[in-house]
GROMACS .gro file of N, CA and C in nm:
model
  459
    1MET      N    1  -1.064  -0.858   3.218
    1MET     CA    2  -1.025  -0.860   3.078
    1MET      C    3  -1.137  -0.812   2.988
    2ALA      N    4  -1.263  -0.822   3.030
    2ALA     CA    5  -1.374  -0.782   2.944
    2ALA      C    6  -1.364  -0.636   2.904
    3SER      N    7  -1.325  -0.550   2.997
    3SER     CA    8  -1.316  -0.407   2.966
    3SER      C    9  -1.204  -0.379   2.867
    4ILE      N   10  -1.100  -0.462   2.864
    4ILE     CA   11  -0.990  -0.443   2.770
    4ILE      C   12  -1.036  -0.474   2.627
    5SER      N   13  -1.135  -0.561   2.611
    5SER     CA   14  -1.178  -0.601   2.478
    5SER      C   15  -1.275  -0.501   2.414
    6GLU      N   16  -1.293  -0.383   2.473
    6GLU     CA   17  -1.377  -0.281   2.410
    6GLU      C   18  -1.316  -0.242   2.276
    7CYS      N   19  -1.402  -0.223   2.176
    7CYS     CA   20  -1.356  -0.187   2.042
    7CYS      C   21  -1.420  -0.058   1.996
    8THR      N   22  -1.353   0.008   1.902
    8THR     CA   23  -1.409   0.128   1.841
    8THR      C   24  -1.383   0.126   1.691
    9PHE      N   25  -1.464   0.203   1.620
    9PHE     CA   26  -1.448   0.220   1.476
    9PHE      C   27  -1.384   0.357   1.452
   10ILE      N   28  -1.278   0.359   1.374
   10ILE     CA   29  -1.209   0.481   1.336
   10ILE      C   30  -1.198   0.482   1.184
   11ALA      N   31  -1.228   0.596   1.123
   11ALA     CA   32  -1.212   0.608   0.978
   11ALA      C   33  -1.132   0.734   0.947
   12ILE      N   34  -1.026   0.717   0.871
   12ILE     CA   35  -0.951   0.831   0.820
   12ILE      C   36  -1.022   0.873   0.692
   13LYS      N   37  -1.074   0.994   0.693
   13LYS     CA   38  -1.158   1.044   0.584
   13LYS      C   39  -1.073   1.076   0.461
   14PRO      N   40  -1.139   1.096   0.346
   14PRO     CA   41  -1.064   1.122   0.222
   14PRO      C   42  -0.961   1.235   0.231
   15ASP      N   43  -0.989   1.340   0.306
   15ASP     CA   44  -0.890   1.449   0.317
   15ASP      C   45  -0.767   1.405   0.395
   16GLY      N   46  -0.785   1.318   0.494
   16GLY     CA   47  -0.672   1.264   0.568
   16GLY      C   48  -0.585   1.174   0.482
   17VAL      N   49  -0.650   1.094   0.396
   17VAL     CA   50  -0.577   1.007   0.304
   17VAL      C   51  -0.500   1.093   0.203
   18GLN      N   52  -0.570   1.190   0.141
   18GLN     CA   53  -0.508   1.275   0.039
   18GLN      C   54  -0.390   1.355   0.093
   19ARG      N   55  -0.396   1.391   0.220
   19ARG     CA   56  -0.289   1.470   0.281
   19ARG      C   57  -0.174   1.383   0.335
   20GLY      N   58  -0.183   1.252   0.318
   20GLY     CA   59  -0.075   1.164   0.359
   20GLY      C   60  -0.063   1.147   0.509
   21LEU      N   61  -0.176   1.149   0.581
   21LEU     CA   62  -0.172   1.142   0.727
   21LEU      C   63  -0.207   1.003   0.783
   22VAL      N   64  -0.227   0.905   0.696
   22VAL     CA   65  -0.266   0.771   0.741
   22VAL      C   66  -0.163   0.712   0.838
   23GLY      N   67  -0.038   0.714   0.800
   23GLY     CA   68   0.066   0.657   0.886
   23GLY      C   69   0.077   0.727   1.020
   24GLU      N   70   0.070   0.859   1.018
   24GLU     CA   71   0.079   0.937   1.143
   24GLU      C   72  -0.036   0.904   1.237
   25ILE      N   73  -0.157   0.890   1.181
   25ILE     CA   74  -0.273   0.860   1.265
   25ILE      C   75  -0.263   0.719   1.322
   26ILE      N   76  -0.229   0.622   1.239
   26ILE     CA   77  -0.213   0.485   1.288
   26ILE      C   78  -0.103   0.481   1.395
   27LYS      N   79   0.004   0.552   1.373
   27LYS     CA   80   0.115   0.557   1.469
   27LYS      C   81   0.066   0.603   1.607
   28ARG      N   82  -0.019   0.704   1.610
   28ARG     CA   83  -0.068   0.756   1.738
   28ARG      C   84  -0.149   0.650   1.814
   29PHE      N   85  -0.231   0.575   1.742
   29PHE     CA   86  -0.310   0.470   1.808
   29PHE      C   87  -0.220   0.357   1.856
   30GLU      N   88  -0.122   0.319   1.776
   30GLU     CA   89  -0.029   0.214   1.817
   30GLU      C   90   0.055   0.259   1.937
   31GLN      N   91   0.104   0.382   1.933
   31GLN     CA   92   0.186   0.430   2.044
   31GLN      C   93   0.107   0.441   2.174
   32LYS      N   94  -0.022   0.468   2.162
   32LYS     CA   95  -0.107   0.475   2.281
   32LYS      C   96  -0.118   0.337   2.347
   33GLY      N   97  -0.106   0.232   2.266
   33GLY     CA   98  -0.116   0.097   2.319
   33GLY      C   99  -0.239   0.023   2.272
   34PHE      N  100  -0.315   0.081   2.179
   34PHE     CA  101  -0.432   0.012   2.126
   34PHE      C  102  -0.391  -0.089   2.020
   35LYS      N  103  -0.475  -0.190   2.003
   35LYS     CA  104  -0.445  -0.300   1.912
   35LYS      C  105  -0.536  -0.291   1.790
   36LEU      N  106  -0.476  -0.294   1.672
   36LEU     CA  107  -0.549  -0.292   1.546
   36LEU      C  108  -0.605  -0.430   1.517
   37LEU      N  109  -0.738  -0.438   1.498
   37LEU     CA  110  -0.803  -0.566   1.469
   37LEU      C  111  -0.844  -0.580   1.323
   38ALA      N  112  -0.865  -0.467   1.255
   38ALA     CA  113  -0.908  -0.471   1.115
   38ALA      C  114  -0.880  -0.337   1.050
   39MET      N  115  -0.853  -0.343   0.917
   39MET     CA  116  -0.829  -0.220   0.842
   39MET      C  117  -0.861  -0.245   0.695
   40LYS      N  118  -0.929  -0.146   0.634
   40LYS     CA  119  -0.960  -0.149   0.491
   40LYS      C  120  -0.927  -0.013   0.430
   41PHE      N  121  -0.859  -0.017   0.316
   41PHE     CA  122  -0.839   0.103   0.234
   41PHE      C  123  -0.939   0.089   0.121
   42MET      N  124  -1.032   0.184   0.111
   42MET     CA  125  -1.143   0.163   0.019
   42MET      C  126  -1.208   0.293  -0.025
   43LEU      N  127  -1.282   0.283  -0.133
   43LEU     CA  128  -1.374   0.388  -0.174
   43LEU      C  129  -1.511   0.340  -0.129
   44ALA      N  130  -1.566   0.402  -0.026
   44ALA     CA  131  -1.693   0.358   0.031
   44ALA      C  132  -1.808   0.393  -0.063
   45SER      N  133  -1.904   0.303  -0.073
   45SER     CA  134  -2.021   0.328  -0.157
   45SER      C  135  -2.109   0.435  -0.093
   46GLU      N  136  -2.186   0.501  -0.176
   46GLU     CA  137  -2.279   0.602  -0.124
   46GLU      C  138  -2.382   0.537  -0.032
   47ASP      N  139  -2.425   0.415  -0.064
   47ASP     CA  140  -2.522   0.345   0.021
   47ASP      C  141  -2.464   0.318   0.160
   48LEU      N  142  -2.339   0.273   0.165
   48LEU     CA  143  -2.273   0.248   0.293
   48LEU      C  144  -2.262   0.378   0.373
   49LEU      N  145  -2.225   0.485   0.307
   49LEU     CA  146  -2.208   0.614   0.375
   49LEU      C  147  -2.342   0.669   0.423
   50ARG      N  148  -2.447   0.653   0.343
   50ARG     CA  149  -2.580   0.698   0.386
   50ARG      C  150  -2.624   0.622   0.511
   51GLU      N  151  -2.596   0.492   0.514
   51GLU     CA  152  -2.631   0.412   0.630
   51GLU      C  153  -2.546   0.452   0.751
   52HIS      N  154  -2.417   0.474   0.729
   52HIS     CA  155  -2.328   0.513   0.838
   52HIS      C  156  -2.374   0.643   0.905
   53TYR      N  157  -2.415   0.738   0.824
   53TYR     CA  158  -2.456   0.870   0.876
   53TYR      C  159  -2.607   0.885   0.885
   54ILE      N  160  -2.681   0.776   0.897
   54ILE     CA  161  -2.827   0.778   0.899
   54ILE      C  162  -2.883   0.869   1.008
   55ASP      N  163  -2.813   0.878   1.122
   55ASP     CA  164  -2.861   0.962   1.232
   55ASP      C  165  -2.853   1.111   1.198
   56LEU      N  166  -2.782   1.146   1.093
   56LEU     CA  167  -2.769   1.287   1.051
   56LEU      C  168  -2.853   1.319   0.928
   57GLN      N  169  -2.937   1.227   0.884
   57GLN     CA  170  -3.008   1.243   0.758
   57GLN      C  171  -3.099   1.366   0.753
   58ASP      N  172  -3.142   1.416   0.866
   58ASP     CA  173  -3.229   1.534   0.867
   58ASP      C  174  -3.151   1.665   0.875
   59GLN      N  175  -3.019   1.657   0.883
   59GLN     CA  176  -2.935   1.776   0.891
   59GLN      C  177  -2.913   1.835   0.751
   60PRO      N  178  -2.902   1.966   0.740
   60PRO     CA  179  -2.883   2.028   0.608
   60PRO      C  180  -2.751   1.990   0.540
   61PHE      N  181  -2.653   1.947   0.617
   61PHE     CA  182  -2.522   1.912   0.562
   61PHE      C  183  -2.510   1.764   0.523
   62TYR      N  184  -2.616   1.685   0.543
   62TYR     CA  185  -2.611   1.540   0.522
   62TYR      C  186  -2.567   1.502   0.379
   63ALA      N  187  -2.632   1.557   0.279
   63ALA     CA  188  -2.598   1.521   0.140
   63ALA      C  189  -2.454   1.557   0.108
   64GLY      N  190  -2.410   1.674   0.153
   64GLY     CA  191  -2.272   1.716   0.130
   64GLY      C  192  -2.172   1.627   0.202
   65LEU      N  193  -2.208   1.580   0.320
   65LEU     CA  194  -2.121   1.491   0.397
   65LEU      C  195  -2.102   1.358   0.323
   66VAL      N  196  -2.212   1.304   0.273
   66VAL     CA  197  -2.204   1.178   0.198
   66VAL      C  198  -2.119   1.197   0.073
   67THR      N  199  -2.140   1.307   0.002
   67THR     CA  200  -2.062   1.336  -0.119
   67THR      C  201  -1.914   1.349  -0.087
   68TYR      N  202  -1.882   1.423   0.019
   68TYR     CA  203  -1.743   1.441   0.062
   68TYR      C  204  -1.678   1.308   0.099
   69MET      N  205  -1.749   1.224   0.174
   69MET     CA  206  -1.693   1.096   0.217
   69MET      C  207  -1.676   0.999   0.099
   70HIS      N  208  -1.751   1.023  -0.008
   70HIS     CA  209  -1.742   0.939  -0.128
   70HIS      C  210  -1.644   0.996  -0.231
   71SER      N  211  -1.583   1.109  -0.200
   71SER     CA  212  -1.498   1.181  -0.296
   71SER      C  213  -1.360   1.118  -0.318
   72GLY      N  214  -1.322   1.025  -0.235
   72GLY     CA  215  -1.192   0.962  -0.247
   72GLY      C  216  -1.180   0.846  -0.151
   73PRO      N  217  -1.067   0.778  -0.154
   73PRO     CA  218  -1.050   0.663  -0.065
   73PRO      C  219  -1.041   0.705   0.082
   74LEU      N  220  -1.079   0.612   0.168
   74LEU     CA  221  -1.069   0.631   0.312
   74LEU      C  222  -1.010   0.505   0.372
   75VAL      N  223  -0.974   0.513   0.499
   75VAL     CA  224  -0.921   0.398   0.572
   75VAL      C  225  -1.014   0.370   0.689
   76ALA      N  226  -1.080   0.255   0.686
   76ALA     CA  227  -1.170   0.212   0.793
   76ALA      C  228  -1.094   0.115   0.883
   77MET      N  229  -1.106   0.134   1.015
   77MET     CA  230  -1.029   0.052   1.109
   77MET      C  231  -1.111   0.016   1.232
   78VAL      N  232  -1.072  -0.094   1.296
   78VAL     CA  233  -1.124  -0.132   1.426
   78VAL      C  234  -1.006  -0.142   1.521
   79TRP      N  235  -1.017  -0.071   1.633
   79TRP     CA  236  -0.912  -0.071   1.735
   79TRP      C  237  -0.970  -0.126   1.865
   80GLU      N  238  -0.886  -0.196   1.942
   80GLU     CA  239  -0.926  -0.256   2.068
   80GLU      C  240  -0.837  -0.205   2.180
   81GLY      N  241  -0.898  -0.188   2.298
   81GLY     CA  242  -0.820  -0.150   2.415
   81GLY      C  243  -0.909  -0.105   2.530
   82LEU      N  244  -0.850  -0.086   2.644
   82LEU     CA  245  -0.921  -0.039   2.762
   82LEU      C  246  -0.970   0.103   2.738
   83ASN      N  247  -1.100   0.125   2.753
   83ASN     CA  248  -1.162   0.256   2.732
   83ASN      C  249  -1.128   0.317   2.596
   84VAL      N  250  -1.116   0.234   2.493
   84VAL     CA  251  -1.072   0.281   2.362
   84VAL      C  252  -1.168   0.381   2.300
   85VAL      N  253  -1.299   0.369   2.324
   85VAL     CA  254  -1.394   0.463   2.265
   85VAL      C  255  -1.371   0.602   2.322
   86LYS      N  256  -1.372   0.614   2.453
   86LYS     CA  257  -1.355   0.743   2.519
   86LYS      C  258  -1.216   0.802   2.490
   87THR      N  259  -1.114   0.720   2.502
   87THR     CA  260  -0.977   0.768   2.483
   87THR      C  261  -0.953   0.812   2.339
   88SER      N  262  -1.006   0.737   2.243
   88SER     CA  263  -0.985   0.775   2.103
   88SER      C  264  -1.056   0.905   2.070
   89ARG      N  265  -1.173   0.930   2.131
   89ARG     CA  266  -1.242   1.058   2.109
   89ARG      C  267  -1.157   1.175   2.160
   90VAL      N  268  -1.089   1.154   2.272
   90VAL     CA  269  -0.998   1.258   2.323
   90VAL      C  270  -0.880   1.276   2.227
   91MET      N  271  -0.827   1.165   2.176
   91MET     CA  272  -0.715   1.172   2.082
   91MET      C  273  -0.754   1.245   1.953
   92LEU      N  274  -0.877   1.227   1.907
   92LEU     CA  275  -0.924   1.292   1.785
   92LEU      C  276  -0.936   1.442   1.803
   93GLY      N  277  -0.983   1.486   1.918
   93GLY     CA  278  -1.011   1.628   1.939
   93GLY      C  279  -1.157   1.657   1.908
   94GLU      N  280  -1.194   1.781   1.920
   94GLU     CA  281  -1.333   1.822   1.897
   94GLU      C  282  -1.369   1.812   1.749
   95THR      N  283  -1.497   1.793   1.722
   95THR     CA  284  -1.544   1.787   1.583
   95THR      C  285  -1.503   1.911   1.507
   96ASN      N  286  -1.515   2.027   1.571
   96ASN     CA  287  -1.469   2.152   1.512
   96ASN      C  288  -1.322   2.170   1.548
   97PRO      N  289  -1.233   2.162   1.452
   97PRO     CA  290  -1.089   2.172   1.481
   97PRO      C  291  -1.051   2.300   1.556
   98ALA      N  292  -1.125   2.407   1.539
   98ALA     CA  293  -1.095   2.532   1.610
   98ALA      C  294  -1.108   2.515   1.761
   99ASP      N  295  -1.186   2.417   1.805
   99ASP     CA  296  -1.205   2.390   1.947
   99ASP      C  297  -1.112   2.280   1.999
  100SER      N  298  -1.030   2.224   1.911
  100SER     CA  299  -0.943   2.113   1.948
  100SER      C  300  -0.810   2.161   2.004
  101LYS      N  301  -0.763   2.091   2.105
  101LYS     CA  302  -0.637   2.127   2.168
  101LYS      C  303  -0.518   2.078   2.086
  102PRO      N  304  -0.408   2.151   2.091
  102PRO     CA  305  -0.285   2.101   2.029
  102PRO      C  306  -0.251   1.965   2.090
  103GLY      N  307  -0.198   1.877   2.008
  103GLY     CA  308  -0.167   1.742   2.053
  103GLY      C  309  -0.274   1.642   2.013
  104THR      N  310  -0.395   1.691   1.981
  104THR     CA  311  -0.498   1.602   1.928
  104THR      C  312  -0.481   1.596   1.777
  105ILE      N  313  -0.540   1.495   1.715
  105ILE     CA  314  -0.528   1.480   1.570
  105ILE      C  315  -0.587   1.602   1.499
  106ARG      N  316  -0.707   1.640   1.535
  106ARG     CA  317  -0.769   1.757   1.470
  106ARG      C  318  -0.701   1.886   1.511
  107GLY      N  319  -0.656   1.895   1.633
  107GLY     CA  320  -0.585   2.015   1.678
  107GLY      C  321  -0.454   2.036   1.606
  108ASP      N  322  -0.390   1.927   1.565
  108ASP     CA  323  -0.261   1.935   1.497
  108ASP      C  324  -0.273   1.946   1.346
  109PHE      N  325  -0.380   1.891   1.287
  109PHE     CA  326  -0.383   1.878   1.142
  109PHE      C  327  -0.502   1.942   1.071
  110CYS      N  328  -0.598   1.999   1.143
  110CYS     CA  329  -0.721   2.047   1.078
  110CYS      C  330  -0.745   2.195   1.103
  111VAL      N  331  -0.821   2.255   1.011
  111VAL     CA  332  -0.858   2.396   1.022
  111VAL      C  333  -1.009   2.413   1.027
  112GLN      N  334  -1.082   2.341   0.941
  112GLN     CA  335  -1.227   2.358   0.932
  112GLN      C  336  -1.301   2.228   0.961
  113VAL      N  337  -1.422   2.242   1.013
  113VAL     CA  338  -1.503   2.126   1.051
  113VAL      C  339  -1.538   2.039   0.930
  114GLY      N  340  -1.554   2.098   0.814
  114GLY     CA  341  -1.589   2.022   0.695
  114GLY      C  342  -1.477   1.936   0.641
  115LYS      N  343  -1.357   1.958   0.688
  115LYS     CA  344  -1.240   1.878   0.649
  115LYS      C  345  -1.165   1.842   0.777
  116ASN      N  346  -1.229   1.759   0.862
  116ASN     CA  347  -1.169   1.728   0.993
  116ASN      C  348  -1.103   1.590   0.998
  117ILE      N  349  -1.070   1.533   0.887
  117ILE     CA  350  -0.985   1.418   0.856
  117ILE      C  351  -1.015   1.283   0.921
  118ILE      N  352  -1.098   1.278   1.025
  118ILE     CA  353  -1.112   1.151   1.096
  118ILE      C  354  -1.250   1.139   1.160
  119HIS      N  355  -1.298   1.015   1.166
  119HIS     CA  356  -1.422   0.983   1.236
  119HIS      C  357  -1.391   0.881   1.344
  120GLY      N  358  -1.457   0.896   1.458
  120GLY     CA  359  -1.445   0.797   1.564
  120GLY      C  360  -1.579   0.774   1.630
  121SER      N  361  -1.609   0.652   1.664
  121SER     CA  362  -1.734   0.619   1.731
  121SER      C  363  -1.747   0.700   1.859
  122ASP      N  364  -1.872   0.742   1.890
  122ASP     CA  365  -1.893   0.826   2.008
  122ASP      C  366  -1.944   0.751   2.130
  123SER      N  367  -1.968   0.620   2.116
  123SER     CA  368  -2.010   0.538   2.229
  123SER      C  369  -1.980   0.392   2.197
  124VAL      N  370  -1.982   0.309   2.299
  124VAL     CA  371  -1.959   0.166   2.278
  124VAL      C  372  -2.069   0.110   2.187
  125GLU      N  373  -2.192   0.157   2.205
  125GLU     CA  374  -2.304   0.109   2.124
  125GLU      C  375  -2.288   0.149   1.978
  126SER      N  376  -2.253   0.274   1.953
  126SER     CA  377  -2.234   0.316   1.813
  126SER      C  378  -2.113   0.247   1.752
  127ALA      N  379  -2.011   0.220   1.832
  127ALA     CA  380  -1.894   0.147   1.781
  127ALA      C  381  -1.935   0.010   1.732
  128GLU      N  382  -2.016  -0.059   1.809
  128GLU     CA  383  -2.061  -0.193   1.769
  128GLU      C  384  -2.140  -0.185   1.639
  129THR      N  385  -2.230  -0.088   1.628
  129THR     CA  386  -2.310  -0.071   1.507
  129THR      C  387  -2.222  -0.041   1.387
  130GLU      N  388  -2.128   0.052   1.404
  130GLU     CA  389  -2.040   0.092   1.294
  130GLU      C  390  -1.946  -0.020   1.253
  131ILE      N  391  -1.891  -0.092   1.348
  131ILE     CA  392  -1.802  -0.205   1.316
  131ILE      C  393  -1.878  -0.309   1.234
  132ASN      N  394  -2.001  -0.340   1.276
  132ASN     CA  395  -2.081  -0.439   1.205
  132ASN      C  396  -2.123  -0.391   1.066
  133LEU      N  397  -2.133  -0.261   1.048
  133LEU     CA  398  -2.168  -0.205   0.918
  133LEU      C  399  -2.050  -0.212   0.820
  134TRP      N  400  -1.931  -0.188   0.868
  134TRP     CA  401  -1.813  -0.178   0.782
  134TRP      C  402  -1.734  -0.308   0.768
  135PHE      N  403  -1.748  -0.401   0.864
  135PHE     CA  404  -1.667  -0.523   0.865
  135PHE      C  405  -1.753  -0.645   0.893
  136THR      N  406  -1.716  -0.758   0.833
  136THR     CA  407  -1.777  -0.885   0.869
  136THR      C  408  -1.699  -0.942   0.988
  137PRO      N  409  -1.759  -1.031   1.065
  137PRO     CA  410  -1.685  -1.090   1.178
  137PRO      C  411  -1.554  -1.157   1.135
  138GLU      N  412  -1.552  -1.215   1.016
  138GLU     CA  413  -1.432  -1.282   0.967
  138GLU      C  414  -1.317  -1.185   0.939
  139GLU      N  415  -1.349  -1.059   0.919
  139GLU     CA  416  -1.245  -0.960   0.889
  139GLU      C  417  -1.177  -0.906   1.014
  140LEU      N  418  -1.232  -0.934   1.131
  140LEU     CA  419  -1.172  -0.892   1.258
  140LEU      C  420  -1.071  -0.997   1.300
  141VAL      N  421  -0.946  -0.956   1.314
  141VAL     CA  422  -0.838  -1.049   1.345
  141VAL      C  423  -0.806  -1.040   1.493
  142GLY      N  424  -0.842  -1.145   1.566
  142GLY     CA  425  -0.811  -1.151   1.708
  142GLY      C  426  -0.674  -1.214   1.730
  143TYR      N  427  -0.597  -1.155   1.817
  143TYR     CA  428  -0.464  -1.209   1.849
  143TYR      C  429  -0.420  -1.150   1.981
  144THR      N  430  -0.318  -1.210   2.040
  144THR     CA  431  -0.260  -1.158   2.162
  144THR      C  432  -0.133  -1.083   2.127
  145SER      N  433  -0.131  -0.958   2.162
  145SER     CA  434  -0.013  -0.875   2.135
  145SER      C  435   0.096  -0.906   2.239
  146CYS      N  436   0.218  -0.914   2.192
  146CYS     CA  437   0.329  -0.938   2.285
  146CYS      C  438   0.350  -0.818   2.378
  147ALA      N  439   0.297  -0.702   2.341
  147ALA     CA  440   0.311  -0.582   2.424
  147ALA      C  441   0.203  -0.573   2.532
  148HIS      N  442   0.105  -0.661   2.526
  148HIS     CA  443  -0.008  -0.655   2.619
  148HIS      C  444   0.037  -0.646   2.766
  149GLN      N  445   0.131  -0.729   2.805
  149GLN     CA  446   0.175  -0.731   2.945
  149GLN      C  447   0.248  -0.602   2.984
  150TRP      N  448   0.294  -0.525   2.886
  150TRP     CA  449   0.365  -0.401   2.915
  150TRP      C  450   0.272  -0.281   2.912
  151ILE      N  451   0.147  -0.303   2.875
  151ILE     CA  452   0.048  -0.195   2.866
  151ILE      C  453  -0.054  -0.206   2.979
  152TYR      N  454  -0.096  -0.329   3.010
  152TYR     CA  455  -0.203  -0.351   3.107
  152TYR      C  456  -0.150  -0.421   3.232
  153GLU      N  457  -0.212  -0.386   3.344
  153GLU     CA  458  -0.177  -0.449   3.472
  153GLU      C  459  -0.245  -0.583   3.484
   0.00000   0.00000   0.00000
């Protein structure tokens, strides 16, 4: 059961919200069988975004990325499931939508890397860091899904 409790952080970026893709993206995660533990619809502060993207601070696009992520509301979420970090990265597609396969979120809905509509943790360790940055422990809702027995052996 420990491997099933792996969690990841997913954020629908401002362009995904503005384009009305929130429901479609959540639907894909639910249909896959992952369990939603937390969700916030919010305008993230610049300080939060700078901290979230701290590993990119030396990149020339860093300031623009923070500005873009602060340009409108986003949806921050925590999802749980077996291999959820790896599987969700496959579901998202490549960072550059031009390299993403049809059927992935970016492959179906994106054209340029600067407007790639979604963020997903790239490792279990970064997921833990990102979840703790965006959510308090009290905001994570643990429960047993009635579908659990139909998804996992």
